[in-house]
PDB file of C-alpha atoms and ligand atoms in Angstrom:
ATOM      1  CA  UNK A   1       0.698  93.585  34.858  1.00  0.00           C
ATOM      2  CA  UNK A   2      -0.399  94.128  38.449  1.00  0.00           C
ATOM      3  CA  UNK A   3      -1.788  97.629  37.967  1.00  0.00           C
ATOM      4  CA  UNK A   4      -3.975  98.645  40.972  1.00  0.00           C
ATOM      5  CA  UNK A   5      -4.027  95.192  42.453  1.00  0.00           C
ATOM      6  CA  UNK A   6      -3.530  94.685  46.348  1.00  0.00           C
ATOM      7  CA  UNK A   7      -0.898  92.212  46.830  1.00  0.00           C
ATOM      8  CA  UNK A   8       0.229  90.862  50.210  1.00  0.00           C
ATOM      9  CA  UNK A   9       3.883  89.550  50.173  1.00  0.00           C
ATOM     10  CA  UNK A  10       5.277  87.695  53.218  1.00  0.00           C
ATOM     11  CA  UNK A  11       9.012  87.244  53.620  1.00  0.00           C
ATOM     12  CA  UNK A  12       9.481  90.771  52.153  1.00  0.00           C
ATOM     13  CA  UNK A  13      12.373  91.758  54.267  1.00  0.00           C
ATOM     14  CA  UNK A  14      14.949  89.420  52.223  1.00  0.00           C
ATOM     15  CA  UNK A  15      15.831  87.468  49.288  1.00  0.00           C
ATOM     16  CA  UNK A  16      12.939  86.540  46.845  1.00  0.00           C
ATOM     17  CA  UNK A  17      10.316  88.302  48.956  1.00  0.00           C
ATOM     18  CA  UNK A  18      11.992  91.573  48.773  1.00  0.00           C
ATOM     19  CA  UNK A  19      12.555  91.237  45.142  1.00  0.00           C
ATOM     20  CA  UNK A  20       8.954  90.001  44.452  1.00  0.00           C
ATOM     21  CA  UNK A  21       7.723  93.169  46.432  1.00  0.00           C
ATOM     22  CA  UNK A  22       9.894  95.524  44.392  1.00  0.00           C
ATOM     23  CA  UNK A  23       8.856  93.856  40.952  1.00  0.00           C
ATOM     24  CA  UNK A  24       5.014  93.880  41.973  1.00  0.00           C
ATOM     25  CA  UNK A  25       5.172  97.555  42.866  1.00  0.00           C
ATOM     26  CA  UNK A  26       6.967  98.389  39.590  1.00  0.00           C
ATOM     27  CA  UNK A  27       4.191  96.534  37.754  1.00  0.00           C
ATOM     28  CA  UNK A  28       1.667  98.835  39.338  1.00  0.00           C
ATOM     29  CA  UNK A  29       0.697  96.863  42.579  1.00  0.00           C
ATOM     30  CA  UNK A  30      -0.189  98.279  45.934  1.00  0.00           C
ATOM     31  CA  UNK A  31       2.140  96.119  48.083  1.00  0.00           C
ATOM     32  CA  UNK A  32       1.516  95.042  51.610  1.00  0.00           C
ATOM     33  CA  UNK A  33       4.955  93.882  52.862  1.00  0.00           C
ATOM     34  CA  UNK A  34       4.696  91.306  55.758  1.00  0.00           C
ATOM     35  CA  UNK A  35       7.863  89.729  57.693  1.00  0.00           C
ATOM     36  CA  UNK A  36       9.029  88.987  61.194  1.00  0.00           C
ATOM     37  CA  UNK A  37      11.874  91.547  60.402  1.00  0.00           C
ATOM     38  CA  UNK A  38      11.536  95.172  59.280  1.00  0.00           C
ATOM     39  CA  UNK A  39      12.783  95.415  55.671  1.00  0.00           C
ATOM     40  CA  UNK A  40      15.587  97.887  55.132  1.00  0.00           C
ATOM     41  CA  UNK A  41      13.512  99.484  52.284  1.00  0.00           C
ATOM     42  CA  UNK A  42       9.921  98.383  52.983  1.00  0.00           C
ATOM     43  CA  UNK A  43       7.879  98.513  49.783  1.00  0.00           C
ATOM     44  CA  UNK A  44       4.484  99.833  50.286  1.00  0.00           C
ATOM     45  CA  UNK A  45       2.906  99.467  53.752  1.00  0.00           C
ATOM     46  CA  UNK A  46       4.824  97.194  56.262  1.00  0.00           C
ATOM     47  CA  UNK A  47       3.297  94.861  58.797  1.00  0.00           C
ATOM     48  CA  UNK A  48       5.355  92.948  61.265  1.00  0.00           C
ATOM     49  CA  UNK A  49       4.013  89.409  61.959  1.00  0.00           C
ATOM     50  CA  UNK A  50       5.462  86.061  63.186  1.00  0.00           C
ATOM     51  CA  UNK A  51       3.954  83.355  60.838  1.00  0.00           C
ATOM     52  CA  UNK A  52       4.978  80.702  63.411  1.00  0.00           C
ATOM     53  CA  UNK A  53       2.441  82.099  65.931  1.00  0.00           C
ATOM     54  CA  UNK A  54      -1.243  81.672  65.832  1.00  0.00           C
ATOM     55  CA  UNK A  55      -2.085  85.045  67.514  1.00  0.00           C
ATOM     56  CA  UNK A  56       0.223  87.016  65.327  1.00  0.00           C
ATOM     57  CA  UNK A  57      -1.139  85.517  62.234  1.00  0.00           C
ATOM     58  CA  UNK A  58      -4.765  86.360  63.352  1.00  0.00           C
ATOM     59  CA  UNK A  59      -3.597  89.838  64.227  1.00  0.00           C
ATOM     60  CA  UNK A  60      -2.233  90.248  60.774  1.00  0.00           C
ATOM     61  CA  UNK A  61      -5.352  89.005  59.105  1.00  0.00           C
ATOM     62  CA  UNK A  62      -7.456  91.407  61.173  1.00  0.00           C
ATOM     63  CA  UNK A  63      -5.277  94.313  59.977  1.00  0.00           C
ATOM     64  CA  UNK A  64      -5.337  93.476  56.364  1.00  0.00           C
ATOM     65  CA  UNK A  65      -7.791  95.251  54.352  1.00  0.00           C
ATOM     66  CA  UNK A  66     -10.697  93.684  52.334  1.00  0.00           C
ATOM     67  CA  UNK A  67     -10.251  93.065  48.552  1.00  0.00           C
ATOM     68  CA  UNK A  68      -6.817  91.493  48.520  1.00  0.00           C
ATOM     69  CA  UNK A  69      -6.107  90.491  44.898  1.00  0.00           C
ATOM     70  CA  UNK A  70      -2.999  88.340  45.528  1.00  0.00           C
ATOM     71  CA  UNK A  71      -1.035  86.777  48.375  1.00  0.00           C
ATOM     72  CA  UNK A  72       2.495  85.493  47.742  1.00  0.00           C
ATOM     73  CA  UNK A  73       3.622  83.361  50.590  1.00  0.00           C
ATOM     74  CA  UNK A  74       7.408  83.641  50.303  1.00  0.00           C
ATOM     75  CA  UNK A  75       8.469  83.676  54.061  1.00  0.00           C
ATOM     76  CA  UNK A  76      10.537  80.566  54.953  1.00  0.00           C
ATOM     77  CA  UNK A  77      13.030  79.141  57.186  1.00  0.00           C
ATOM     78  CA  UNK A  78      16.060  76.997  55.978  1.00  0.00           C
ATOM     79  CA  UNK A  79      16.765  73.445  57.595  1.00  0.00           C
ATOM     80  CA  UNK A  80      19.538  74.805  59.908  1.00  0.00           C
ATOM     81  CA  UNK A  81      16.474  75.835  62.110  1.00  0.00           C
ATOM     82  CA  UNK A  82      14.885  73.420  64.681  1.00  0.00           C
ATOM     83  CA  UNK A  83      12.421  71.139  62.642  1.00  0.00           C
ATOM     84  CA  UNK A  84       9.265  72.370  64.253  1.00  0.00           C
ATOM     85  CA  UNK A  85      10.016  75.907  63.643  1.00  0.00           C
ATOM     86  CA  UNK A  86      10.554  75.085  59.858  1.00  0.00           C
ATOM     87  CA  UNK A  87       7.310  73.059  59.660  1.00  0.00           C
ATOM     88  CA  UNK A  88       5.473  75.920  61.424  1.00  0.00           C
ATOM     89  CA  UNK A  89       6.698  78.683  59.108  1.00  0.00           C
ATOM     90  CA  UNK A  90       7.092  76.884  55.965  1.00  0.00           C
ATOM     91  CA  UNK A  91       3.773  75.024  56.172  1.00  0.00           C
ATOM     92  CA  UNK A  92       1.207  75.155  59.103  1.00  0.00           C
ATOM     93  CA  UNK A  93       1.416  78.982  59.434  1.00  0.00           C
ATOM     94  CA  UNK A  94       1.257  79.661  55.774  1.00  0.00           C
ATOM     95  CA  UNK A  95      -1.827  77.491  55.590  1.00  0.00           C
ATOM     96  CA  UNK A  96      -3.416  79.389  58.468  1.00  0.00           C
ATOM     97  CA  UNK A  97      -2.704  82.667  56.954  1.00  0.00           C
ATOM     98  CA  UNK A  98      -3.943  81.685  53.549  1.00  0.00           C
ATOM     99  CA  UNK A  99      -7.239  80.018  54.655  1.00  0.00           C
ATOM    100  CA  UNK A 100      -7.970  82.933  57.280  1.00  0.00           C
ATOM    101  CA  UNK A 101      -7.349  85.474  54.310  1.00  0.00           C
ATOM    102  CA  UNK A 102      -9.676  83.956  51.849  1.00  0.00           C
ATOM    103  CA  UNK A 103     -12.783  85.726  53.015  1.00  0.00           C
ATOM    104  CA  UNK A 104     -10.982  89.140  52.606  1.00  0.00           C
ATOM    105  CA  UNK A 105      -9.860  88.144  49.165  1.00  0.00           C
ATOM    106  CA  UNK A 106     -11.442  89.900  45.973  1.00  0.00           C
ATOM    107  CA  UNK A 107     -13.025  87.383  43.523  1.00  0.00           C
ATOM    108  CA  UNK A 108     -10.318  86.288  40.920  1.00  0.00           C
ATOM    109  CA  UNK A 109      -7.529  86.627  43.589  1.00  0.00           C
ATOM    110  CA  UNK A 110      -4.331  84.601  43.196  1.00  0.00           C
ATOM    111  CA  UNK A 111      -2.365  82.798  45.956  1.00  0.00           C
ATOM    112  CA  UNK A 112       1.314  81.794  45.150  1.00  0.00           C
ATOM    113  CA  UNK A 113       3.300  79.620  47.662  1.00  0.00           C
ATOM    114  CA  UNK A 114       7.017  79.369  47.520  1.00  0.00           C
ATOM    115  CA  UNK A 115       7.908  75.646  47.685  1.00  0.00           C
ATOM    116  CA  UNK A 116      11.253  74.291  46.409  1.00  0.00           C
ATOM    117  CA  UNK A 117      12.622  71.605  44.212  1.00  0.00           C
ATOM    118  CA  UNK A 118      13.392  69.889  47.609  1.00  0.00           C
ATOM    119  CA  UNK A 119       9.658  69.136  47.637  1.00  0.00           C
ATOM    120  CA  UNK A 120       9.490  67.327  44.364  1.00  0.00           C
ATOM    121  CA  UNK A 121       9.712  63.853  46.095  1.00  0.00           C
ATOM    122  CA  UNK A 122       6.298  64.327  47.682  1.00  0.00           C
ATOM    123  CA  UNK A 123       4.946  60.989  46.225  1.00  0.00           C
ATOM    124  CA  UNK A 124       7.286  59.101  48.471  1.00  0.00           C
ATOM    125  CA  UNK A 125       5.813  60.753  51.605  1.00  0.00           C
ATOM    126  CA  UNK A 126       2.169  60.203  51.004  1.00  0.00           C
ATOM    127  CA  UNK A 127       1.193  58.974  54.338  1.00  0.00           C
ATOM    128  CA  UNK A 128       2.852  61.437  56.721  1.00  0.00           C
ATOM    129  CA  UNK A 129       1.585  64.385  54.197  1.00  0.00           C
ATOM    130  CA  UNK A 130      -2.082  62.948  54.547  1.00  0.00           C
ATOM    131  CA  UNK A 131      -1.724  62.918  58.427  1.00  0.00           C
ATOM    132  CA  UNK A 132      -0.447  66.614  58.422  1.00  0.00           C
ATOM    133  CA  UNK A 133      -3.403  67.799  56.576  1.00  0.00           C
ATOM    134  CA  UNK A 134      -5.345  69.207  59.609  1.00  0.00           C
ATOM    135  CA  UNK A 135      -2.257  69.918  61.578  1.00  0.00           C
ATOM    136  CA  UNK A 136      -2.477  73.027  63.784  1.00  0.00           C
ATOM    137  CA  UNK A 137       0.463  75.146  65.079  1.00  0.00           C
ATOM    138  CA  UNK A 138       0.359  73.875  68.706  1.00  0.00           C
ATOM    139  CA  UNK A 139       0.563  70.339  67.532  1.00  0.00           C
ATOM    140  CA  UNK A 140       3.572  70.680  65.359  1.00  0.00           C
ATOM    141  CA  UNK A 141       6.268  69.729  68.039  1.00  0.00           C
ATOM    142  CA  UNK A 142       4.471  66.504  68.771  1.00  0.00           C
ATOM    143  CA  UNK A 143       3.763  65.772  65.191  1.00  0.00           C
ATOM    144  CA  UNK A 144       7.549  66.105  64.413  1.00  0.00           C
ATOM    145  CA  UNK A 145       8.446  63.750  67.276  1.00  0.00           C
ATOM    146  CA  UNK A 146       6.034  61.064  66.273  1.00  0.00           C
ATOM    147  CA  UNK A 147       7.031  61.218  62.816  1.00  0.00           C
ATOM    148  CA  UNK A 148      10.843  61.461  63.141  1.00  0.00           C
ATOM    149  CA  UNK A 149      10.878  64.719  61.421  1.00  0.00           C
ATOM    150  CA  UNK A 150      14.304  66.180  62.346  1.00  0.00           C
ATOM    151  CA  UNK A 151      17.157  68.029  60.617  1.00  0.00           C
ATOM    152  CA  UNK A 152      17.029  68.678  56.923  1.00  0.00           C
ATOM    153  CA  UNK A 153      13.909  66.297  56.634  1.00  0.00           C
ATOM    154  CA  UNK A 154      11.731  69.258  58.265  1.00  0.00           C
ATOM    155  CA  UNK A 155      12.484  71.294  55.129  1.00  0.00           C
ATOM    156  CA  UNK A 156      12.015  68.636  52.662  1.00  0.00           C
ATOM    157  CA  UNK A 157       8.773  67.649  54.376  1.00  0.00           C
ATOM    158  CA  UNK A 158       7.448  71.241  54.624  1.00  0.00           C
ATOM    159  CA  UNK A 159       7.920  71.785  50.912  1.00  0.00           C
ATOM    160  CA  UNK A 160       6.482  68.382  49.870  1.00  0.00           C
ATOM    161  CA  UNK A 161       3.365  68.952  51.889  1.00  0.00           C
ATOM    162  CA  UNK A 162       3.093  72.478  50.478  1.00  0.00           C
ATOM    163  CA  UNK A 163       3.030  71.183  46.874  1.00  0.00           C
ATOM    164  CA  UNK A 164       0.529  68.641  47.740  1.00  0.00           C
ATOM    165  CA  UNK A 165      -1.747  70.946  49.616  1.00  0.00           C
ATOM    166  CA  UNK A 166      -1.702  73.344  46.815  1.00  0.00           C
ATOM    167  CA  UNK A 167      -2.733  70.744  44.397  1.00  0.00           C
ATOM    168  CA  UNK A 168      -5.412  69.371  46.547  1.00  0.00           C
ATOM    169  CA  UNK A 169      -6.924  72.925  46.709  1.00  0.00           C
ATOM    170  CA  UNK A 170      -6.841  73.252  42.793  1.00  0.00           C
ATOM    171  CA  UNK A 171     -10.721  73.894  42.912  1.00  0.00           C
ATOM    172  CA  UNK A 172     -11.501  74.849  46.598  1.00  0.00           C
ATOM    173  CA  UNK A 173     -12.287  78.356  45.680  1.00  0.00           C
ATOM    174  CA  UNK A 174     -13.072  77.911  42.154  1.00  0.00           C
ATOM    175  CA  UNK A 175     -16.535  79.490  42.310  1.00  0.00           C
ATOM    176  CA  UNK A 176     -14.951  82.939  43.280  1.00  0.00           C
ATOM    177  CA  UNK A 177     -12.139  82.432  40.671  1.00  0.00           C
ATOM    178  CA  UNK A 178      -9.538  82.234  43.472  1.00  0.00           C
ATOM    179  CA  UNK A 179      -6.630  79.977  42.426  1.00  0.00           C
ATOM    180  CA  UNK A 180      -3.517  78.770  44.022  1.00  0.00           C
ATOM    181  CA  UNK A 181      -0.100  77.561  42.741  1.00  0.00           C
ATOM    182  CA  UNK A 182       3.350  76.875  43.941  1.00  0.00           C
ATOM    183  CA  UNK A 183       6.703  78.106  42.565  1.00  0.00           C
ATOM    184  CA  UNK A 184       9.762  75.807  43.300  1.00  0.00           C
ATOM    185  CA  UNK A 185      13.152  77.385  43.033  1.00  0.00           C
ATOM    186  CA  UNK A 186      16.350  75.537  42.697  1.00  0.00           C
ATOM    187  CA  UNK A 187      19.301  76.871  44.685  1.00  0.00           C
ATOM    188  CA  UNK A 188      18.963  80.687  44.880  1.00  0.00           C
ATOM    189  CA  UNK A 189      21.736  83.074  45.914  1.00  0.00           C
ATOM    190  CA  UNK A 190      20.120  84.561  49.142  1.00  0.00           C
ATOM    191  CA  UNK A 191      21.072  84.472  52.853  1.00  0.00           C
ATOM    192  CA  UNK A 192      19.693  81.014  53.228  1.00  0.00           C
ATOM    193  CA  UNK A 193      21.714  79.447  50.450  1.00  0.00           C
ATOM    194  CA  UNK A 194      24.800  78.928  52.745  1.00  0.00           C
ATOM    195  CA  UNK A 195      22.452  77.090  55.132  1.00  0.00           C
ATOM    196  CA  UNK A 196      21.240  74.513  52.426  1.00  0.00           C
ATOM    197  CA  UNK A 197      24.787  73.760  51.464  1.00  0.00           C
ATOM    198  CA  UNK A 198      25.751  73.446  55.145  1.00  0.00           C
ATOM    199  CA  UNK A 199      22.972  71.114  55.973  1.00  0.00           C
ATOM    200  CA  UNK A 200      22.862  69.064  52.678  1.00  0.00           C
ATOM    201  CA  UNK A 201      26.659  68.635  52.502  1.00  0.00           C
ATOM    202  CA  UNK A 202      28.048  66.583  49.605  1.00  0.00           C
ATOM    203  CA  UNK A 203      24.666  66.484  48.020  1.00  0.00           C
ATOM    204  CA  UNK A 204      24.191  70.148  47.708  1.00  0.00           C
ATOM    205  CA  UNK A 205      27.748  70.548  46.327  1.00  0.00           C
ATOM    206  CA  UNK A 206      27.026  67.880  43.632  1.00  0.00           C
ATOM    207  CA  UNK A 207      23.850  69.947  42.716  1.00  0.00           C
ATOM    208  CA  UNK A 208      25.707  73.056  42.620  1.00  0.00           C
ATOM    209  CA  UNK A 209      28.449  71.438  40.229  1.00  0.00           C
ATOM    210  CA  UNK A 210      25.640  70.397  38.025  1.00  0.00           C
ATOM    211  CA  UNK A 211      24.108  73.918  37.731  1.00  0.00           C
ATOM    212  CA  UNK A 212      25.791  76.709  35.420  1.00  0.00           C
ATOM    213  CA  UNK A 213      25.074  79.251  38.341  1.00  0.00           C
ATOM    214  CA  UNK A 214      22.870  79.527  41.301  1.00  0.00           C
ATOM    215  CA  UNK A 215      19.705  81.468  40.786  1.00  0.00           C
ATOM    216  CA  UNK A 216      19.081  85.037  41.916  1.00  0.00           C
ATOM    217  CA  UNK A 217      15.932  86.523  43.376  1.00  0.00           C
ATOM    218  CA  UNK A 218      15.651  88.204  40.064  1.00  0.00           C
ATOM    219  CA  UNK A 219      15.035  84.759  38.360  1.00  0.00           C
ATOM    220  CA  UNK A 220      12.071  83.949  40.721  1.00  0.00           C
ATOM    221  CA  UNK A 221      10.231  87.189  41.272  1.00  0.00           C
ATOM    222  CA  UNK A 222       9.103  87.653  37.558  1.00  0.00           C
ATOM    223  CA  UNK A 223       7.426  84.170  37.620  1.00  0.00           C
ATOM    224  CA  UNK A 224       5.601  84.844  41.140  1.00  0.00           C
ATOM    225  CA  UNK A 225       4.300  88.169  39.532  1.00  0.00           C
ATOM    226  CA  UNK A 226       3.115  86.420  36.413  1.00  0.00           C
ATOM    227  CA  UNK A 227       1.181  83.981  38.636  1.00  0.00           C
ATOM    228  CA  UNK A 228      -0.279  86.803  40.559  1.00  0.00           C
ATOM    229  CA  UNK A 229      -1.468  88.457  37.350  1.00  0.00           C
ATOM    230  CA  UNK A 230      -4.474  87.943  35.304  1.00  0.00           C
ATOM    231  CA  UNK A 231      -2.516  86.237  32.424  1.00  0.00           C
ATOM    232  CA  UNK A 232      -2.228  83.223  34.632  1.00  0.00           C
ATOM    233  CA  UNK A 233      -5.999  82.650  35.294  1.00  0.00           C
ATOM    234  CA  UNK A 234      -6.300  79.114  34.046  1.00  0.00           C
ATOM    235  CA  UNK A 235      -3.109  78.028  35.940  1.00  0.00           C
ATOM    236  CA  UNK A 236      -4.514  76.234  38.991  1.00  0.00           C
ATOM    237  CA  UNK A 237      -3.043  73.836  41.609  1.00  0.00           C
ATOM    238  CA  UNK A 238       0.180  73.532  39.630  1.00  0.00           C
ATOM    239  CA  UNK A 239       3.865  73.520  40.623  1.00  0.00           C
ATOM    240  CA  UNK A 240       6.259  75.632  38.451  1.00  0.00           C
ATOM    241  CA  UNK A 241       9.970  74.658  38.822  1.00  0.00           C
ATOM    242  CA  UNK A 242      12.103  77.669  38.302  1.00  0.00           C
ATOM    243  CA  UNK A 243      15.692  76.045  38.658  1.00  0.00           C
ATOM    244  CA  UNK A 244      17.765  76.425  35.653  1.00  0.00           C
ATOM    245  CA  UNK A 245      16.763  72.843  34.385  1.00  0.00           C
ATOM    246  CA  UNK A 246      17.695  71.014  37.624  1.00  0.00           C
ATOM    247  CA  UNK A 247      14.367  69.205  37.956  1.00  0.00           C
ATOM    248  CA  UNK A 248      14.398  67.965  34.433  1.00  0.00           C
ATOM    249  CA  UNK A 249      17.983  66.881  34.931  1.00  0.00           C
ATOM    250  CA  UNK A 250      17.075  64.736  38.138  1.00  0.00           C
ATOM    251  CA  UNK A 251      13.778  63.524  36.442  1.00  0.00           C
ATOM    252  CA  UNK A 252      15.668  62.198  33.320  1.00  0.00           C
ATOM    253  CA  UNK A 253      18.538  60.666  35.510  1.00  0.00           C
ATOM    254  CA  UNK A 254      16.056  58.893  37.839  1.00  0.00           C
ATOM    255  CA  UNK A 255      13.953  57.553  34.894  1.00  0.00           C
ATOM    256  CA  UNK A 256      17.107  56.119  33.183  1.00  0.00           C
ATOM    257  CA  UNK A 257      17.405  58.488  30.247  1.00  0.00           C
TER     258      UNK A 257
HETATM  259  N1  LIG B   1      17.258  80.496  48.609  1.00  0.00           N
HETATM  260  C1  LIG B   1      17.006  79.260  48.066  1.00  0.00           C
HETATM  261  O1  LIG B   1      18.006  78.612  47.700  1.00  0.00           O
HETATM  262  C2  LIG B   1      15.846  78.709  47.995  1.00  0.00           C
HETATM  263  C3  LIG B   1      15.498  77.561  47.337  1.00  0.00           C
HETATM  264  C4  LIG B   1      14.199  77.093  47.236  1.00  0.00           C
HETATM  265  C5  LIG B   1      13.072  77.723  47.829  1.00  0.00           C
HETATM  266  N2  LIG B   1      13.301  78.799  48.720  1.00  0.00           N
HETATM  267  C6  LIG B   1      12.237  79.413  49.305  1.00  0.00           C
HETATM  268  O2  LIG B   1      12.013  80.621  49.022  1.00  0.00           O
HETATM  269  C7  LIG B   1      11.489  81.435  50.089  1.00  0.00           C
HETATM  270  C8  LIG B   1      12.266  82.566  50.217  1.00  0.00           C
HETATM  271  O3  LIG B   1      13.503  82.416  50.734  1.00  0.00           O
HETATM  272  P1  LIG B   1      14.816  83.271  50.606  1.00  0.00           P
HETATM  273  O4  LIG B   1      15.830  82.368  49.836  1.00  0.00           O
HETATM  274  O5  LIG B   1      14.436  84.647  50.026  1.00  0.00           O
HETATM  275  O6  LIG B   1      15.215  83.341  52.088  1.00  0.00           O
HETATM  276  P2  LIG B   1      15.446  84.785  52.962  1.00  0.00           P
HETATM  277  O7  LIG B   1      16.022  84.157  54.321  1.00  0.00           O
HETATM  278  O8  LIG B   1      16.270  85.663  52.164  1.00  0.00           O
HETATM  279  O9  LIG B   1      13.986  85.345  53.221  1.00  0.00           O
HETATM  280  C9  LIG B   1      13.223  84.618  53.953  1.00  0.00           C
HETATM  281  C10 LIG B   1      12.333  85.648  54.748  1.00  0.00           C
HETATM  282  O10 LIG B   1      11.333  85.185  55.665  1.00  0.00           O
HETATM  283  C11 LIG B   1      11.247  85.843  56.750  1.00  0.00           C
HETATM  284  N3  LIG B   1      10.680  84.896  58.009  1.00  0.00           N
HETATM  285  C12 LIG B   1      11.261  83.781  58.338  1.00  0.00           C
HETATM  286  N4  LIG B   1      10.726  83.355  59.494  1.00  0.00           N
HETATM  287  C13 LIG B   1       9.527  84.182  59.615  1.00  0.00           C
HETATM  288  C14 LIG B   1       8.294  84.263  60.495  1.00  0.00           C
HETATM  289  N5  LIG B   1       8.438  83.389  61.540  1.00  0.00           N
HETATM  290  N6  LIG B   1       7.375  85.254  60.368  1.00  0.00           N
HETATM  291  C15 LIG B   1       7.608  85.919  59.171  1.00  0.00           C
HETATM  292  N7  LIG B   1       8.572  86.157  58.283  1.00  0.00           N
HETATM  293  C16 LIG B   1       9.555  85.042  58.588  1.00  0.00           C
HETATM  294  C17 LIG B   1      12.769  86.160  56.956  1.00  0.00           C
HETATM  295  O11 LIG B   1      12.609  87.269  57.969  1.00  0.00           O
HETATM  296  C18 LIG B   1      13.119  86.609  55.603  1.00  0.00           C
HETATM  297  O12 LIG B   1      13.009  88.008  55.525  1.00  0.00           O
HETATM  298  C19 LIG B   1      11.439  80.417  51.208  1.00  0.00           C
HETATM  299  O13 LIG B   1      10.302  79.858  51.418  1.00  0.00           O
HETATM  300  C20 LIG B   1      12.568  79.345  50.817  1.00  0.00           C
HETATM  301  O14 LIG B   1      12.329  78.181  51.337  1.00  0.00           O
HETATM  302  C21 LIG B   1      14.638  79.395  48.596  1.00  0.00           C
END
């Protein structure tokens, strides 16, 4: 499915990113794994980078080769981290990496961003999302203070804004055939699941009761690999929930069904 494609995967040291790297390589991709931590078993070439740091992102982009066919932005921080760190890694650093890498991408490349079902309430956050459009890494601390983005809200906000940014850029690179989509997992059994349950408390426990089981990285990675493949060329700017039916359940309940 990904034979001969050069695919960059961030967050490749753990969870969904590690599984995506493994599966992409099994599908024939030449994987470049990126993370702040060195993976125990790196897939392909490994490049260390801190996606909350402008200089580190720019050094990463300089080291990456021309002709990138796919970028999977999987790295992310849970809501137990300080709010500015969450917004930097999950949103602002991700956007800087993506936009800076476009000139090195091959025509027809695919970008896949890991959002979350935590981001599906984006229509309620329109104003602050719009204000974050041109946010730079150096401005994130002040932005969070001014807009009262603290605690778990940082995670929800980062994923809401990521879904909107992805939709907004549905046609930005259309002339070159470059497309971008998000994948929104429900609760997935990785090291950060306990952070979500800890932060969201009763709400997360209720969600977990509704589910038959939490997801696993193996439930998410195949969807990311499909979106990276040529089979998904006409899927653009959209968000794909991979959540065991959780979003449909919420949508039906809130719509009175
Ligand atoms: N696990 C879940 O329940 C769940 C649900 C919805 C969405 N997601 C999203 O999926 C993505 C992957 O999460 P996961 O569950 O595999 O978590 P994980 O903690 O297993 O993996 C996240 C990876 O991101 C890396 N990372 C963190 N900060 C970084 C930085 N500054 N620079 C570079 N790399 C950094 C970590 O080192 C880690 O390897 C995240 O974006 C997360 O928000 C996860």
